[in-house]
């Protein structure tokens, strides 16, 4: 079996060295990156990859989002350094890296759209990575539409990555999130909320060609199918200060049908139950093998090994396995077979 790991993270050397001077590099989730050599050291990365046969990766940058480490020109500079570096890695090591998804300075949407265009036309990027909010702003603000529009025009996917930190409290009476709840439960919520905003804002109707990969098996959506389906079929029944039934009338499809249109990946940290739930919801045509390496306790191989073990334990036929393990990625990212 061939394996294309669709969602994992790596910093090219030039970008890694540049961000060490920035405040955000060692804060919160940035602190985590500092202790994982596999995310920035190429030799370490190759040793991890050597443990698995017929295995290649689609690489994307790790956290934090570029716009969280610097605004305006700083974020744009980081994006260009990162995208140039990833393109170079793919060109230099095609047997290791099947492709890359570009990073964008989303705090300046016009510059982000231009960088997406450059990444597709000049660097050969296979998609882009966007986080679930832009320094706290929702993705369905009209200023961000142009970025999604570029992706739809080029037929390239958006990889939706969660972003949330301890400054977003768990309760209104507190000033910060405790016990890393912001990550464990906050990130799946972030992804799910971003998906919902793309649906109900009409972005998906305006860009029917848009393809979005929701990291971590579509987050909360598969498990809460009943709420997303019959629950949101009753949109407006719980709201008295505005008429949300008008939103349902404006949409071209049932809310659940839009959520079925997303793609999802298998990066669920070794959970067979989550894998089964996601596969039941999305089906083998819309699930991509991904590991989220190198953030396992072993700092590299653990999530890859666990994910492959789970996939190989499922009652899937050869065609379904091939779709999940590499064929869906080949089609979605425009890779050569």
XYZ file of C-alpha atoms in Angstrom:
337
model
C 0.000 0.000 0.000
C 1.115 3.529 -0.769
C 0.665 6.206 1.897
C 0.441 9.959 1.395
C 0.289 11.749 4.743
C -1.951 14.699 3.937
C -1.699 16.767 7.117
C 1.563 16.985 9.071
C 3.889 19.836 9.883
C 7.432 21.012 9.186
C 9.315 24.307 9.263
C 11.917 24.915 6.528
C 15.284 25.912 7.985
C 15.223 29.567 6.894
C 11.786 30.137 8.416
C 12.623 28.289 11.629
C 15.699 30.442 12.133
C 13.741 33.618 11.378
C 10.927 32.997 13.824
C 13.253 32.353 16.749
C 13.595 36.119 17.107
C 9.840 36.630 17.342
C 7.898 36.742 20.590
C 5.236 34.267 19.476
C 7.778 31.534 18.727
C 8.166 30.492 22.354
C 4.698 31.258 23.698
C 1.885 28.753 24.340
C 1.707 26.348 21.381
C 4.927 27.879 20.057
C 6.654 26.552 23.168
C 5.621 23.051 22.124
C 7.327 23.443 18.763
C 10.652 24.233 20.373
C 10.816 20.794 21.988
C 10.068 18.743 18.856
C 13.208 18.475 16.671
C 11.319 16.541 13.987
C 9.420 19.680 13.057
C 12.497 21.643 12.014
C 15.447 19.229 11.699
C 15.512 17.477 8.331
C 17.760 14.602 9.400
C 15.466 13.787 12.307
C 12.472 13.998 9.995
C 13.982 11.559 7.522
C 14.857 9.065 10.267
C 11.225 9.071 11.370
C 9.946 8.668 7.830
C 12.353 5.793 7.214
C 10.352 3.693 9.688
C 7.490 3.465 7.188
C 7.489 1.950 3.701
C 5.973 3.659 0.667
C 5.334 6.720 2.791
C 5.434 10.377 1.669
C 4.094 13.624 3.096
C 2.224 16.754 2.103
C 3.904 19.289 4.392
C 2.479 22.387 6.035
C 3.794 24.784 8.644
C 3.251 24.228 12.340
C 1.734 26.611 14.870
C 1.335 29.416 15.747
C -0.333 31.105 12.762
C 1.981 33.538 11.009
C -0.285 36.496 11.747
C -0.001 35.685 15.461
C 3.779 36.138 15.290
C 3.737 39.478 13.515
C 1.352 41.678 11.594
C 1.463 43.235 8.158
C 4.815 42.999 6.422
C 6.277 40.659 9.071
C 3.595 38.013 8.480
C 3.966 38.387 4.716
C 7.740 37.969 4.955
C 7.282 34.842 7.058
C 4.800 33.429 4.564
C 7.115 34.001 1.617
C 10.101 32.494 3.425
C 8.043 29.487 4.478
C 6.432 28.889 1.113
C 9.706 29.269 -0.778
C 11.321 26.851 1.678
C 8.586 24.258 1.377
C 8.634 24.447 -2.418
C 12.390 23.894 -2.328
C 12.002 20.837 -0.099
C 9.421 19.300 -2.429
C 11.651 19.959 -5.430
C 14.763 18.609 -3.727
C 13.192 15.582 -2.030
C 10.236 14.439 -4.184
C 10.484 10.901 -2.780
C 9.924 12.309 0.706
C 7.560 15.212 0.162
C 4.803 14.702 -2.387
C 3.687 18.319 -2.090
C 3.079 21.246 0.236
C 0.318 23.610 1.279
C 1.168 27.283 1.465
C 0.845 29.548 4.501
C -0.678 33.020 4.206
C -0.537 36.350 6.108
C -4.258 36.314 6.784
C -4.298 39.566 8.791
C -3.858 41.349 5.450
C -6.295 39.515 3.142
C -5.258 41.303 -0.040
C -1.636 40.280 0.519
C -2.807 36.780 1.470
C -4.713 36.420 -1.795
C -1.669 37.576 -3.758
C 0.582 35.142 -1.892
C -1.867 32.316 -2.560
C -1.792 33.184 -6.257
C 2.015 33.282 -6.245
C 2.209 29.990 -4.385
C -0.034 28.245 -6.916
C 1.372 29.739 -10.103
C 5.081 30.139 -9.267
C 5.808 27.605 -6.520
C 3.456 24.766 -7.407
C 1.661 24.711 -4.056
C -0.938 21.953 -3.703
C -3.255 23.890 -1.390
C -3.211 26.410 1.426
C -3.478 26.157 5.193
C -5.849 28.559 6.943
C -6.508 28.635 10.669
C -9.972 28.629 12.189
C -9.773 32.304 13.101
C -7.530 35.207 12.177
C -6.317 36.736 15.416
C -9.816 36.143 16.755
C -11.748 37.197 13.638
C -14.126 34.696 11.972
C -13.270 33.367 8.533
C -16.602 34.412 7.048
C -15.815 38.112 7.269
C -16.175 39.391 3.723
C -12.567 40.591 3.590
C -11.374 36.956 3.645
C -13.586 35.808 0.778
C -10.955 36.727 -1.808
C -8.556 34.149 -0.356
C -11.063 31.315 -0.696
C -11.879 32.613 -4.162
C -8.266 32.174 -5.311
C -8.264 28.586 -4.057
C -11.535 27.772 -5.793
C -10.293 29.335 -9.025
C -7.196 27.140 -9.030
C -9.026 24.027 -7.834
C -6.783 23.747 -4.776
C -7.996 22.745 -1.312
C -8.038 24.786 1.862
C -6.700 22.837 4.837
C -8.550 24.139 7.891
C -6.400 24.018 11.034
C -7.712 24.907 14.508
C -6.267 27.848 16.400
C -7.062 28.841 19.954
C -4.940 29.661 23.001
C -5.179 30.053 26.749
C -6.313 33.682 26.444
C -9.761 32.421 25.406
C -11.340 31.413 28.747
C -13.557 28.404 29.390
C -15.989 30.506 31.452
C -17.094 34.132 31.190
C -16.043 34.837 34.792
C -12.413 33.861 34.126
C -9.584 35.472 32.182
C -7.873 32.394 30.774
C -8.478 28.752 29.926
C -7.285 26.248 32.522
C -5.689 22.806 32.203
C -5.100 23.246 28.453
C -8.832 22.863 27.863
C -8.301 25.488 25.153
C -6.450 22.785 23.206
C -8.146 19.490 24.092
C -11.731 20.635 23.628
C -11.175 24.142 22.292
C -9.501 23.137 19.048
C -12.248 20.742 17.894
C -14.788 23.438 18.736
C -12.791 26.024 16.768
C -12.714 23.848 13.654
C -16.409 23.051 13.915
C -17.371 26.686 14.439
C -15.300 27.750 11.423
C -16.967 25.080 9.292
C -20.390 26.323 10.385
C -19.531 29.924 9.574
C -18.411 28.971 6.068
C -21.702 27.128 5.581
C -24.219 29.596 7.021
C -22.478 32.683 5.630
C -23.109 31.383 2.130
C -19.408 31.087 1.255
C -19.949 27.484 0.168
C -22.849 28.485 -2.093
C -20.870 31.349 -3.611
C -17.898 29.044 -4.255
C -19.362 25.631 -5.112
C -15.957 24.468 -6.392
C -14.292 25.187 -3.032
C -12.765 22.156 -1.319
C -12.052 22.312 2.422
C -10.265 19.681 4.505
C -11.354 19.846 8.152
C -8.427 18.691 10.290
C -8.867 15.926 12.898
C -11.641 14.012 11.114
C -13.994 16.954 10.815
C -13.673 17.804 14.508
C -17.017 17.624 16.345
C -19.244 17.319 13.303
C -19.413 13.510 12.821
C -20.146 12.821 16.498
C -22.841 15.512 16.572
C -24.528 14.494 13.314
C -27.916 14.626 14.992
C -27.432 18.221 16.071
C -25.940 19.234 12.725
C -28.749 17.457 10.878
C -32.195 17.447 12.527
C -30.999 20.020 15.057
C -29.997 22.680 12.535
C -33.006 21.850 10.377
C -34.805 23.813 13.105
C -32.493 26.830 12.955
C -34.222 29.808 14.531
C -36.434 27.880 16.940
C -34.113 28.773 19.838
C -33.553 32.433 18.912
C -35.891 35.334 19.677
C -33.868 38.447 18.803
C -33.512 37.728 15.055
C -35.204 35.562 12.433
C -32.680 32.841 11.621
C -35.220 30.907 9.584
C -34.295 33.330 6.794
C -30.819 31.776 6.764
C -32.270 28.349 5.985
C -34.370 29.833 3.201
C -31.303 31.483 1.704
C -29.178 28.331 1.640
C -29.389 26.134 -1.435
C -29.159 22.874 0.528
C -29.900 21.388 3.904
C -27.199 22.364 6.445
C -26.126 18.743 6.942
C -25.466 18.367 3.219
C -22.889 21.170 3.297
C -21.031 19.524 6.163
C -20.966 16.301 4.176
C -19.192 18.227 1.415
C -16.113 18.855 3.567
C -13.150 16.510 3.453
C -11.660 15.111 6.654
C -8.422 13.451 7.705
C -7.513 10.563 9.985
C -5.403 12.635 12.405
C -7.251 11.697 15.598
C -4.253 10.749 17.765
C -4.756 7.009 17.608
C -8.483 6.853 18.385
C -10.223 3.993 16.603
C -13.634 5.145 17.812
C -13.137 8.599 16.280
C -11.872 7.044 13.058
C -14.936 4.825 12.747
C -17.283 7.707 13.527
C -15.660 9.958 10.925
C -15.595 7.285 8.242
C -19.257 6.530 8.833
C -20.095 10.211 8.392
C -17.850 11.202 5.464
C -17.329 7.906 3.651
C -14.115 6.683 2.073
C -14.354 9.163 -0.826
C -13.783 12.158 1.461
C -11.314 10.913 4.065
C -7.556 11.371 3.705
C -4.828 9.538 5.588
C -3.038 12.018 7.854
C -1.083 11.694 11.059
C -0.491 15.206 12.466
C 3.132 14.143 12.962
C 5.331 14.995 14.819
C 3.218 15.814 17.888
C 2.913 12.374 19.458
C 4.685 11.607 22.761
C 7.538 10.050 20.745
C 7.907 13.322 18.806
C 7.562 11.879 15.351
C 6.629 8.275 14.562
C 3.912 7.535 17.105
C 0.852 9.038 15.451
C 1.904 7.730 12.042
C 2.226 4.196 13.417
C -1.019 4.397 15.421
C -3.014 5.749 12.497
C -1.761 3.067 10.135
C -2.489 0.395 12.738
C -6.072 1.585 13.056
C -6.635 1.797 9.310
C -5.269 -1.695 8.796
C -7.549 -3.044 11.534
C -10.733 -1.814 9.870
C -12.986 -3.927 7.688
C -12.259 -1.968 4.507
C -11.849 -3.405 1.049
C -8.801 -2.656 -1.094
C -10.512 0.110 -3.054
C -11.586 1.920 0.105
C -8.117 1.603 1.647
C -6.445 2.925 -1.481
C -8.771 5.924 -1.558
C -8.026 6.825 2.030
C -4.313 6.060 1.993
C -3.324 7.835 -1.214
C -5.830 8.126 -4.051
C -7.996 10.845 -2.484
C -4.871 12.910 -1.834
C -3.651 12.413 -5.372
C -6.902 13.795 -6.737
C -7.437 16.565 -4.189
C -3.869 17.910 -4.304
C -3.358 17.330 -8.015
C -0.522 14.855 -7.588
C 0.808 12.560 -10.256
C -0.286 8.950 -9.789
